[in-house]
């Protein structure tokens, strides 16, 4: 049985979204009844003394219920649509500034380097980075609907006050939220709470209006004064009802968030192998705070952030994060006292005391301490120890994959690496990847097929800086380099993206044959640069039976990549399909797989339930590893399949 830790967490995340919708509907029903009760009491008179149950089904009751449900629904829908832009929209909502991929700021470059190391080691696309320039507190969050389109936002305080190890601990914590599928749920929580909050906001408006009208009314106009008083009472009731709904909404939100924060803390230690990194970051939050003071959305974002982002009453009940001391002790028992003792010579006793506040005992997950160091230099994604099942590596980071990421980034020539962070350099990289193995004369002929007068035409000067790096570093650098360039490529406007895709297709079709790398690169770019790249793919299939044709397409390609002669290809294909066919049905190995057919097959397979995807990943791995070795093209192909199925895969073993 394949290891399903990552896939089970993904399934749980989708299930939690359904539970969240049910809780939202329950909250709407309760709030609607409360508002109807207020309406009943206000409109009730001696001549129309209907019982409450009868009033509910009367014209007034039905109109009141419809109005309340519509207001809440419209409030949530407006915010839902507003946040449909994904992580970028959330970042802009809180006033964060996008960090330029080729930034020269030392603190921003430090963050970028850490994020790139973590992305390559975990198989997650490099997220876009944002900074909240005016926030001095220490905090961070990730947002987005899919791992491939995630953004990471950090405060200026986190950039300037945390050491590299501490910032790495925070980044590891946030990557855990990406891998665990927390981001989508977090964004939807914002929208759901917005609808419930709207009722309270309307009540606040009515209450303020009634006070203003009352102050302008003459004492002799008793009828108007009475109407204004009723107006104020209704407003006060709506405020109370609205914020009671928010109270219970945040109560549910905090209960879910606390469990995920403890899991993310433990995952950060596994990723970085440095318990004191995240421990030190948490301790500094306890000392200096992580509140977001310059945005009106601090309360909305509380459940998404690394630490508490807003001050609130009933902290023990509504806090989205466990107390700092509890989190540090869960990472490694005794660490809090050790960190505090280091600062006794520089901080006052009162400050140190405030770093961690006691709280009632609660269940603490197993501490993720004891992940030791040890560095071995790796520059190939194919030389780690092979796991029994490839799906077991999905959503994980191990020591060797992280060492590989660090070694790879250090091996990139400075000019080569800096070009990947510019739009022009990222565009030319796409062309260089498709022609760098060709003879110089043939290379020039291929590049001449692209319109030189276009804004995205070949740039000889930049290509001459990229091509030597690709040739010297070898094929193993191709996919990592492409992923490092993705933040810059995502900054292209839709027309530029379409033109880039057209130009790469021109280069691919020039020789009337399709290599594995060309197939992988084309599909990867299509997935991440398409207009609907941030769209969440819903689960449509909960068994393999409806997707047998798509499995035939995928395994035909993998079998042809894993074996050289036709007989072995047939055997590999039969073995891959054996775990999916039923009733003795046999499928035939396809003689050819087109780009369009593969793309459609992978899109359909991504609609499977997360718990069905490990079998597909392992069957692909069986084909690739059948001969006991993995070349660069095979690695790129299986890495592509994992990416298309939303399965972050670290450097593959061999």
XYZ file of C-alpha atoms in Angstrom:
654
model
C 0.000 0.000 0.000
C 1.410 3.378 -1.030
C 2.126 5.899 1.640
C -0.867 8.241 1.667
C 0.146 10.903 4.200
C 0.085 13.745 1.661
C -2.889 12.369 -0.246
C -4.868 11.745 2.922
C -4.236 15.324 4.029
C -5.426 16.572 0.637
C -8.595 14.483 0.942
C -9.132 15.801 4.463
C -8.697 19.376 3.252
C -11.393 18.871 0.616
C -13.637 17.224 3.197
C -13.097 20.130 5.600
C -14.327 22.504 2.915
C -17.587 20.572 2.782
C -17.876 20.624 6.569
C -17.217 24.357 6.506
C -20.102 24.887 4.085
C -22.431 22.873 6.325
C -21.400 24.906 9.367
C -21.937 28.092 7.395
C -25.455 26.988 6.425
C -26.190 26.129 10.047
C -24.947 29.566 11.148
C -27.104 31.238 8.480
C -30.166 29.296 9.675
C -29.597 30.271 13.321
C -28.953 33.924 12.475
C -32.055 34.025 10.269
C -34.213 32.679 13.099
C -32.761 35.271 15.473
C -33.505 38.132 13.085
C -37.014 36.783 12.504
C -37.538 36.710 16.263
C -36.544 40.372 16.467
C -38.880 41.185 13.562
C -41.679 39.261 15.247
C -41.295 41.139 18.525
C -41.095 44.541 16.809
C -44.159 44.028 14.563
C -46.240 42.119 17.067
C -49.358 43.877 18.343
C -52.456 43.021 20.339
C -54.570 42.882 17.185
C -52.203 40.609 15.277
C -51.036 38.237 17.970
C -49.819 35.404 15.790
C -47.639 32.739 17.342
C -43.987 32.888 16.288
C -44.246 29.660 14.293
C -47.246 31.051 12.390
C -45.515 34.404 11.875
C -42.501 32.615 10.311
C -44.641 31.234 7.485
C -46.561 34.467 7.047
C -45.718 37.022 4.360
C -43.728 39.166 6.799
C -41.785 36.184 8.123
C -40.902 34.815 4.702
C -39.796 38.232 3.442
C -37.644 38.747 6.541
C -36.016 35.330 6.141
C -35.396 35.920 2.449
C -33.839 39.322 3.150
C -31.460 37.922 5.788
C -30.361 34.947 3.700
C -29.893 37.214 0.676
C -27.784 39.712 2.628
C -25.505 37.031 4.045
C -25.272 35.234 0.721
C -24.520 38.425 -1.198
C -21.877 39.447 1.360
C -20.081 36.114 1.068
C -20.495 35.985 -2.705
C -19.008 39.460 -3.179
C -15.915 38.562 -1.145
C -15.724 35.110 -2.787
C -15.669 36.696 -6.249
C -13.247 39.360 -5.038
C -10.831 36.667 -3.869
C -11.232 34.536 -7.000
C -7.977 36.086 -8.193
C -6.223 33.760 -5.769
C -3.176 34.547 -3.696
C -2.285 37.728 -5.592
C -5.654 39.250 -4.727
C -5.277 38.373 -1.044
C -1.811 39.947 -0.973
C -3.092 43.144 -2.556
C -6.056 43.201 -0.166
C -3.678 43.654 2.778
C -1.543 46.212 0.953
C 1.486 43.970 0.348
C 4.088 44.875 -2.272
C 5.318 42.302 -4.780
C 9.028 41.584 -4.387
C 10.767 41.916 -7.738
C 12.357 38.546 -8.634
C 15.647 40.335 -9.385
C 15.538 42.526 -6.257
C 18.811 43.939 -4.978
C 17.633 44.360 -1.377
C 19.716 42.040 0.816
C 16.832 41.025 3.101
C 14.532 40.308 0.166
C 17.255 38.296 -1.582
C 17.720 36.281 1.598
C 14.014 35.438 1.620
C 14.069 34.588 -2.075
C 17.024 32.225 -1.647
C 15.351 30.405 1.250
C 12.059 30.059 -0.634
C 13.809 28.751 -3.745
C 15.715 26.148 -1.733
C 12.498 24.950 -0.120
C 10.592 24.945 -3.422
C 13.180 22.863 -5.288
C 13.563 20.455 -2.352
C 9.803 19.890 -2.049
C 8.806 19.987 -5.718
C 6.507 22.991 -5.256
C 6.625 25.774 -7.834
C 8.475 28.837 -6.585
C 5.738 31.091 -5.141
C 5.473 34.798 -5.817
C 6.795 36.807 -2.869
C 5.249 39.881 -1.237
C 6.266 42.092 1.681
C 4.125 44.299 3.920
C 6.482 47.276 4.096
C 4.772 49.113 6.957
C 4.287 46.197 9.326
C 6.924 46.029 12.049
C 5.469 42.896 13.659
C 6.855 39.458 12.793
C 4.386 37.505 10.688
C 3.827 35.711 7.374
C 1.177 33.784 5.466
C 0.616 31.919 2.194
C -2.480 32.288 0.044
C -3.844 30.755 -3.124
C -6.034 27.967 -4.406
C -3.383 25.639 -5.834
C 0.269 24.976 -4.898
C 1.383 26.063 -8.357
C -0.126 29.532 -7.943
C 0.627 30.201 -4.282
C 1.995 33.495 -2.987
C 3.929 34.062 0.225
C 3.574 37.319 2.155
C 5.941 38.359 4.939
C 6.039 41.479 7.074
C 8.945 43.907 7.034
C 9.524 42.980 10.667
C 10.020 39.319 9.731
C 12.547 40.246 7.051
C 14.617 42.536 9.250
C 14.337 40.993 12.725
C 14.733 37.285 12.014
C 18.021 35.527 11.361
C 18.362 33.315 8.295
C 17.678 30.142 10.314
C 14.609 31.712 11.928
C 13.282 32.965 8.595
C 13.885 29.498 7.154
C 11.787 28.048 9.972
C 8.934 30.440 9.128
C 9.187 29.584 5.415
C 9.123 25.855 6.227
C 5.999 26.418 8.329
C 4.259 28.199 5.449
C 5.315 25.550 2.921
C 3.617 23.007 5.147
C 0.344 24.899 4.677
C 0.894 24.733 0.905
C 1.530 20.977 0.985
C -1.297 20.223 3.405
C -3.950 21.969 1.309
C -4.697 24.597 3.971
C -4.525 27.632 1.658
C -7.782 27.093 -0.202
C -9.702 26.532 3.025
C -8.160 29.662 4.546
C -9.212 31.883 1.646
C -12.739 30.497 1.686
C -13.001 31.138 5.405
C -12.436 34.832 4.708
C -15.361 34.886 2.274
C -17.701 32.969 4.564
C -17.025 35.190 7.555
C -17.549 38.284 5.390
C -21.178 37.319 4.751
C -21.952 36.760 8.417
C -20.181 39.990 9.342
C -22.249 41.989 6.837
C -25.358 41.647 9.002
C -23.536 43.184 11.954
C -22.202 45.975 9.743
C -25.727 46.808 8.571
C -26.866 46.849 12.193
C -24.026 49.239 13.074
C -25.111 51.545 10.251
C -28.756 51.510 11.408
C -27.707 52.168 15.008
C -25.509 55.126 14.073
C -28.217 56.521 11.791
C -30.790 56.345 14.558
C -28.550 58.278 16.956
C -27.920 60.977 14.338
C -31.611 61.336 13.551
C -32.523 61.430 17.217
C -30.142 64.302 17.902
C -31.767 66.392 15.125
C -35.404 65.695 15.984
C -37.462 68.112 17.993
C -38.761 66.993 21.347
C -42.325 67.748 20.163
C -42.185 65.259 17.296
C -42.849 62.238 19.469
C -43.950 60.028 16.553
C -40.687 60.517 14.746
C -38.765 59.974 17.942
C -40.606 56.695 18.501
C -39.862 55.543 14.953
C -36.206 56.461 15.382
C -36.052 54.509 18.641
C -37.452 51.412 16.934
C -34.939 51.984 14.152
C -32.146 52.014 16.732
C -33.440 48.925 18.531
C -33.537 46.951 15.294
C -30.012 48.150 14.495
C -28.762 47.138 17.943
C -30.366 43.729 17.601
C -28.729 43.209 14.206
C -25.354 44.229 15.625
C -25.690 41.731 18.469
C -26.940 38.946 16.192
C -24.321 39.650 13.533
C -21.402 39.652 15.912
C -22.685 36.642 17.812
C -22.556 34.845 14.467
C -19.013 36.084 13.916
C -18.061 34.972 17.425
C -19.104 31.398 16.744
C -17.615 31.541 13.256
C -14.257 32.563 14.676
C -14.607 29.930 17.371
C -14.843 27.221 14.705
C -12.103 28.910 12.691
C -9.702 29.010 15.643
C -10.329 25.391 16.624
C -9.461 24.189 13.117
C -6.515 26.563 12.788
C -4.843 25.568 16.068
C -4.490 21.944 15.002
C -3.058 22.939 11.631
C -0.569 25.367 13.185
C 0.870 22.688 15.445
C 1.196 20.322 12.468
C 2.890 23.063 10.414
C 5.372 23.763 13.239
C 6.370 20.095 13.353
C 6.598 19.945 9.542
C 8.873 22.989 9.532
C 11.355 21.143 11.748
C 11.238 18.152 9.411
C 11.875 20.405 6.427
C 14.727 22.448 7.914
C 16.207 19.912 10.394
C 16.706 22.867 12.731
C 14.262 23.045 15.671
C 15.809 26.273 16.974
C 15.078 28.074 13.702
C 11.306 28.095 14.063
C 11.644 28.074 17.860
C 13.643 31.312 17.762
C 11.126 32.906 15.383
C 8.254 32.001 17.692
C 10.144 33.343 20.703
C 10.710 36.679 18.962
C 7.005 36.882 18.151
C 6.325 36.360 21.834
C 8.707 39.241 22.653
C 7.826 41.715 19.922
C 4.425 40.641 18.640
C 3.147 39.809 15.170
C 0.096 42.063 14.981
C -0.820 43.646 11.630
C -1.530 47.275 12.497
C -1.744 48.905 9.059
C -4.494 46.827 7.455
C -8.192 46.681 8.265
C -8.178 42.979 7.351
C -5.986 41.822 10.240
C -8.901 40.030 11.887
C -9.909 38.350 8.612
C -6.338 37.116 8.111
C -5.747 35.844 11.638
C -6.229 32.162 10.854
C -3.837 32.379 7.882
C -0.846 33.952 9.598
C 2.223 32.427 11.238
C 1.274 34.115 14.526
C -1.710 36.041 15.882
C -2.320 39.052 13.616
C -4.878 40.907 15.695
C -5.608 41.686 19.323
C -8.846 40.215 20.575
C -10.715 39.536 23.770
C -11.319 35.978 24.918
C -7.870 35.145 23.536
C -7.787 31.673 25.057
C -11.048 30.858 23.290
C -10.793 32.685 19.959
C -7.045 32.694 19.279
C -6.243 30.944 16.004
C -2.834 29.852 17.323
C -1.778 28.072 20.504
C 0.262 30.198 22.952
C 3.870 30.768 21.896
C 5.291 28.874 24.853
C 3.120 25.855 24.108
C 4.208 25.830 20.455
C 7.895 26.066 21.344
C 7.685 23.312 23.948
C 5.853 21.083 21.434
C 8.778 21.495 19.037
C 11.353 20.556 21.660
C 10.741 20.270 25.426
C 12.869 22.739 27.391
C 13.562 24.967 24.377
C 11.524 27.900 25.714
C 13.554 28.108 28.918
C 16.784 27.789 26.934
C 15.839 30.601 24.555
C 14.773 32.832 27.407
C 18.002 32.272 29.324
C 20.033 33.468 26.325
C 18.376 36.875 26.458
C 18.499 37.522 30.188
C 21.501 39.796 29.791
C 19.832 42.004 27.172
C 16.091 41.947 27.923
C 14.153 42.946 31.023
C 12.446 40.321 33.152
C 9.051 41.793 32.244
C 9.776 41.468 28.501
C 10.977 37.889 28.852
C 7.905 37.012 30.897
C 5.667 38.305 28.096
C 7.334 36.104 25.497
C 5.140 33.154 26.438
C 1.821 33.216 28.234
C 0.568 30.218 30.226
C -2.554 28.498 29.013
C -4.683 25.529 30.014
C -3.084 22.225 29.070
C -4.077 20.927 25.680
C -3.157 18.053 23.488
C 0.251 18.577 21.937
C 1.268 16.553 18.895
C 4.421 14.548 19.016
C 7.408 16.882 19.023
C 9.398 16.965 15.846
C 12.730 17.328 17.578
C 15.965 15.556 16.908
C 16.275 16.093 13.178
C 20.020 16.436 12.967
C 22.238 18.075 10.404
C 24.911 16.514 8.266
C 25.475 17.913 4.810
C 26.414 16.034 1.676
C 26.851 17.851 -1.564
C 24.503 16.785 -4.354
C 24.088 18.406 -7.738
C 21.770 15.850 -9.345
C 18.096 15.232 -8.613
C 18.618 11.534 -9.327
C 21.139 10.343 -6.752
C 19.168 10.046 -3.548
C 18.243 6.724 -1.995
C 15.242 5.220 -3.773
C 12.062 4.790 -1.700
C 9.953 1.678 -2.047
C 7.074 3.700 -3.479
C 7.557 7.000 -5.294
C 4.229 8.309 -4.004
C 5.712 8.145 -0.521
C 7.965 11.101 -1.376
C 5.106 13.349 -2.501
C 4.573 16.310 -0.191
C 7.770 15.675 1.785
C 11.215 17.188 2.123
C 14.202 15.050 3.085
C 17.778 15.887 3.941
C 19.219 14.863 0.598
C 16.620 16.732 -1.457
C 17.338 19.877 0.523
C 21.091 19.381 0.135
C 20.516 18.947 -3.587
C 18.532 22.207 -3.743
C 21.233 24.172 -1.923
C 23.982 22.628 -4.047
C 22.101 23.297 -7.275
C 21.516 26.963 -6.484
C 25.151 27.416 -5.479
C 26.311 25.801 -8.731
C 24.396 28.231 -10.967
C 26.618 30.955 -12.460
C 25.693 34.352 -11.037
C 24.796 35.909 -14.385
C 22.793 32.846 -15.431
C 20.816 32.815 -12.189
C 20.124 36.561 -12.174
C 18.733 36.387 -15.720
C 16.100 33.899 -14.539
C 14.610 36.600 -12.314
C 13.975 39.030 -15.197
C 11.123 38.786 -17.670
C 13.461 39.050 -20.648
C 15.839 36.445 -19.251
C 13.009 34.026 -18.365
C 11.621 34.281 -21.910
C 15.012 33.612 -23.474
C 15.507 30.652 -21.127
C 12.447 28.983 -22.672
C 14.032 29.307 -26.096
C 17.488 28.259 -24.873
C 16.075 25.082 -23.289
C 14.725 23.995 -26.679
C 17.837 24.690 -28.768
C 20.873 24.367 -26.480
C 21.668 20.802 -27.596
C 21.622 21.662 -31.304
C 24.678 22.509 -33.426
C 25.269 26.307 -33.655
C 24.129 26.560 -37.270
C 20.962 24.545 -36.702
C 20.316 26.569 -33.548
C 20.353 29.808 -35.520
C 18.035 28.365 -38.146
C 15.495 27.338 -35.491
C 15.585 30.693 -33.713
C 15.095 32.430 -37.058
C 11.637 30.832 -37.217
C 10.499 33.172 -34.432
C 9.556 36.713 -35.416
C 12.624 38.752 -34.494
C 10.621 41.978 -34.527
C 8.282 40.739 -31.807
C 8.630 41.906 -28.224
C 9.260 38.246 -27.387
C 11.684 37.593 -30.198
C 15.065 35.892 -29.646
C 17.677 38.070 -27.936
C 21.131 36.997 -29.071
C 22.942 38.769 -26.234
C 20.910 37.090 -23.508
C 20.979 33.691 -25.207
C 24.767 33.791 -25.320
C 24.742 34.177 -21.527
C 22.258 31.353 -20.948
C 23.381 28.686 -23.419
C 26.872 28.054 -21.931
C 25.311 27.554 -18.496
C 22.830 24.968 -19.785
C 25.569 23.116 -21.648
C 27.960 23.020 -18.684
C 25.399 22.170 -15.999
C 23.817 19.305 -17.918
C 20.192 18.236 -18.468
C 19.513 17.903 -14.732
C 19.283 21.701 -14.407
C 16.590 22.183 -17.061
C 13.448 21.771 -14.974
C 14.799 23.518 -11.848
C 15.892 26.482 -14.001
C 12.432 26.648 -15.561
C 10.808 26.646 -12.125
C 13.137 29.392 -10.901
C 12.034 31.477 -13.886
C 8.294 30.962 -13.253
C 7.806 34.033 -10.976
C 9.137 36.234 -13.795
C 7.077 34.396 -16.449
C 3.910 34.825 -14.384
C 4.385 38.598 -14.671
C 3.752 38.432 -18.424
C 0.355 39.730 -19.476
C -2.090 37.301 -21.169
C -1.120 38.323 -24.712
C 2.578 37.879 -23.955
C 1.934 34.463 -22.446
C 0.039 33.365 -25.552
C 2.826 34.607 -27.806
C 5.466 32.826 -25.721
C 3.531 29.565 -25.954
C 3.190 30.013 -29.731
C 6.931 30.655 -30.094
C 7.890 27.575 -28.062
C 5.491 25.457 -30.121
C 7.199 26.739 -33.273
C 10.580 25.576 -31.987
C 9.199 22.202 -30.881
C 7.572 21.459 -34.237
C 10.562 22.548 -36.294
C 12.051 19.034 -36.606
C 8.705 17.193 -36.826
C 9.508 15.079 -33.776
C 8.719 15.421 -30.095
C 11.265 14.603 -27.400
C 10.299 13.758 -23.827
C 11.698 17.040 -22.565
C 9.827 19.060 -25.194
C 6.638 17.277 -24.197
C 7.278 17.920 -20.502
C 8.222 21.564 -20.973
C 5.289 22.388 -23.250
C 2.763 20.802 -20.898
C 4.340 22.475 -17.851
C 4.194 25.951 -19.417
C 0.654 25.376 -20.635
C -0.469 24.414 -17.151
C 1.131 27.314 -15.275
C 0.725 30.144 -17.792
C -2.839 29.447 -18.949
C -5.545 31.910 -18.020
C -7.275 29.347 -15.784
C -4.077 28.132 -14.097
C -5.321 29.160 -10.647
C -8.625 27.299 -11.072
C -9.311 24.581 -8.551
C -9.998 21.250 -10.235
C -13.022 19.653 -8.546
C -13.214 15.944 -7.765
C -15.344 14.266 -10.431
C -14.231 10.641 -10.245
C -13.999 8.357 -7.239
C -13.001 5.225 -9.123
C -10.643 4.404 -11.990
C -13.325 2.970 -14.244
C -14.357 6.251 -15.975
C -10.716 7.204 -16.716
C -9.348 3.988 -18.215
C -8.794 5.638 -21.608
C -6.729 8.393 -19.980
C -4.698 5.835 -18.032
C -4.015 4.026 -21.307
C -2.634 7.259 -22.806
C -0.428 8.032 -19.807
C 0.974 4.533 -19.285
C 1.635 4.124 -23.013
C 3.864 7.166 -22.828
C 5.568 6.047 -19.608
C 6.192 2.518 -20.962
C 7.790 3.929 -24.104
C 9.974 6.175 -21.977
C 11.026 3.315 -19.673
C 11.966 0.678 -22.246
C 13.814 0.731 -25.558
C 12.437 -2.326 -27.358
C 8.807 -3.000 -28.192
C 8.564 -6.250 -26.241
C 9.656 -4.682 -22.967
C 7.368 -1.742 -23.599
C 4.396 -4.070 -23.956
C 5.346 -5.820 -20.716
C 5.756 -2.542 -18.812
C 2.444 -1.240 -20.105
C 0.632 -4.433 -19.093
C 2.181 -4.310 -15.611
C 1.231 -0.643 -15.166
C -2.367 -1.256 -16.248
C -2.711 -4.456 -14.186
C -3.602 -2.581 -11.023
C -6.427 -0.664 -12.693
C -8.199 -3.050 -15.095
C -11.102 -5.202 -13.987
C -13.061 -8.145 -15.401
C -10.041 -9.279 -17.386
C -10.261 -6.355 -19.804
C -7.063 -5.701 -21.768
C -5.818 -2.361 -23.081
C -3.409 -1.917 -25.956
C -0.182 0.033 -25.926
C -0.661 3.158 -28.059
C 1.858 3.683 -30.822
C 1.860 7.471 -30.432
C 0.812 10.012 -27.797
C 0.281 13.605 -28.910
C 0.731 16.682 -26.734
C -2.967 17.485 -26.912
C -4.014 13.959 -25.965
C -1.592 13.828 -23.026
C -2.730 17.215 -21.755
C -6.374 16.186 -21.852
C -5.581 12.877 -20.161
C -3.718 14.560 -17.299
C -6.457 17.159 -16.882
C -9.024 14.390 -16.533
C -6.860 12.346 -14.143
C -6.436 15.403 -11.932
C -10.192 15.192 -11.328
C -9.740 11.914 -9.452
C -10.103 11.770 -5.696
C -6.726 12.505 -4.016
C -6.656 8.985 -2.540
C -6.657 7.463 -6.050
C -3.636 9.417 -7.287
C -0.864 7.488 -5.417
C -1.545 4.403 -7.544
C -1.019 6.407 -10.730
C 2.219 7.968 -9.455
C 3.557 4.553 -8.420
C 2.609 2.941 -11.745
C 4.480 5.714 -13.589
C 7.429 5.186 -11.246
C 7.380 1.451 -11.970
C 7.792 2.152 -15.685
C 10.583 4.689 -15.213
C 12.516 2.639 -12.653
C 12.108 -0.730 -14.378
C 15.704 -0.746 -15.632
C 17.072 0.413 -12.270
C 18.100 3.851 -13.509
C 16.491 7.179 -14.261
C 17.831 9.558 -16.870
C 17.094 13.275 -16.930
C 14.268 13.005 -19.488
C 12.506 10.274 -17.506
C 12.805 12.329 -14.327
C 11.356 15.379 -16.084
C 8.467 13.302 -17.385
C 7.435 11.817 -14.055
C 7.993 15.190 -12.401
C 5.618 16.637 -14.977
C 2.958 14.008 -14.279
C 3.153 14.725 -10.547
C 2.890 18.463 -11.187
C -0.159 18.052 -13.431
C -1.852 15.943 -10.730
C -1.115 18.604 -8.060
C 1.326 16.266 -6.314
C 4.489 18.149 -5.248
C 7.374 15.747 -5.815
C 10.915 16.327 -4.515
C 13.989 15.304 -6.563
C 13.464 11.739 -7.713
C 15.607 8.872 -6.480
C 17.363 6.345 -8.610
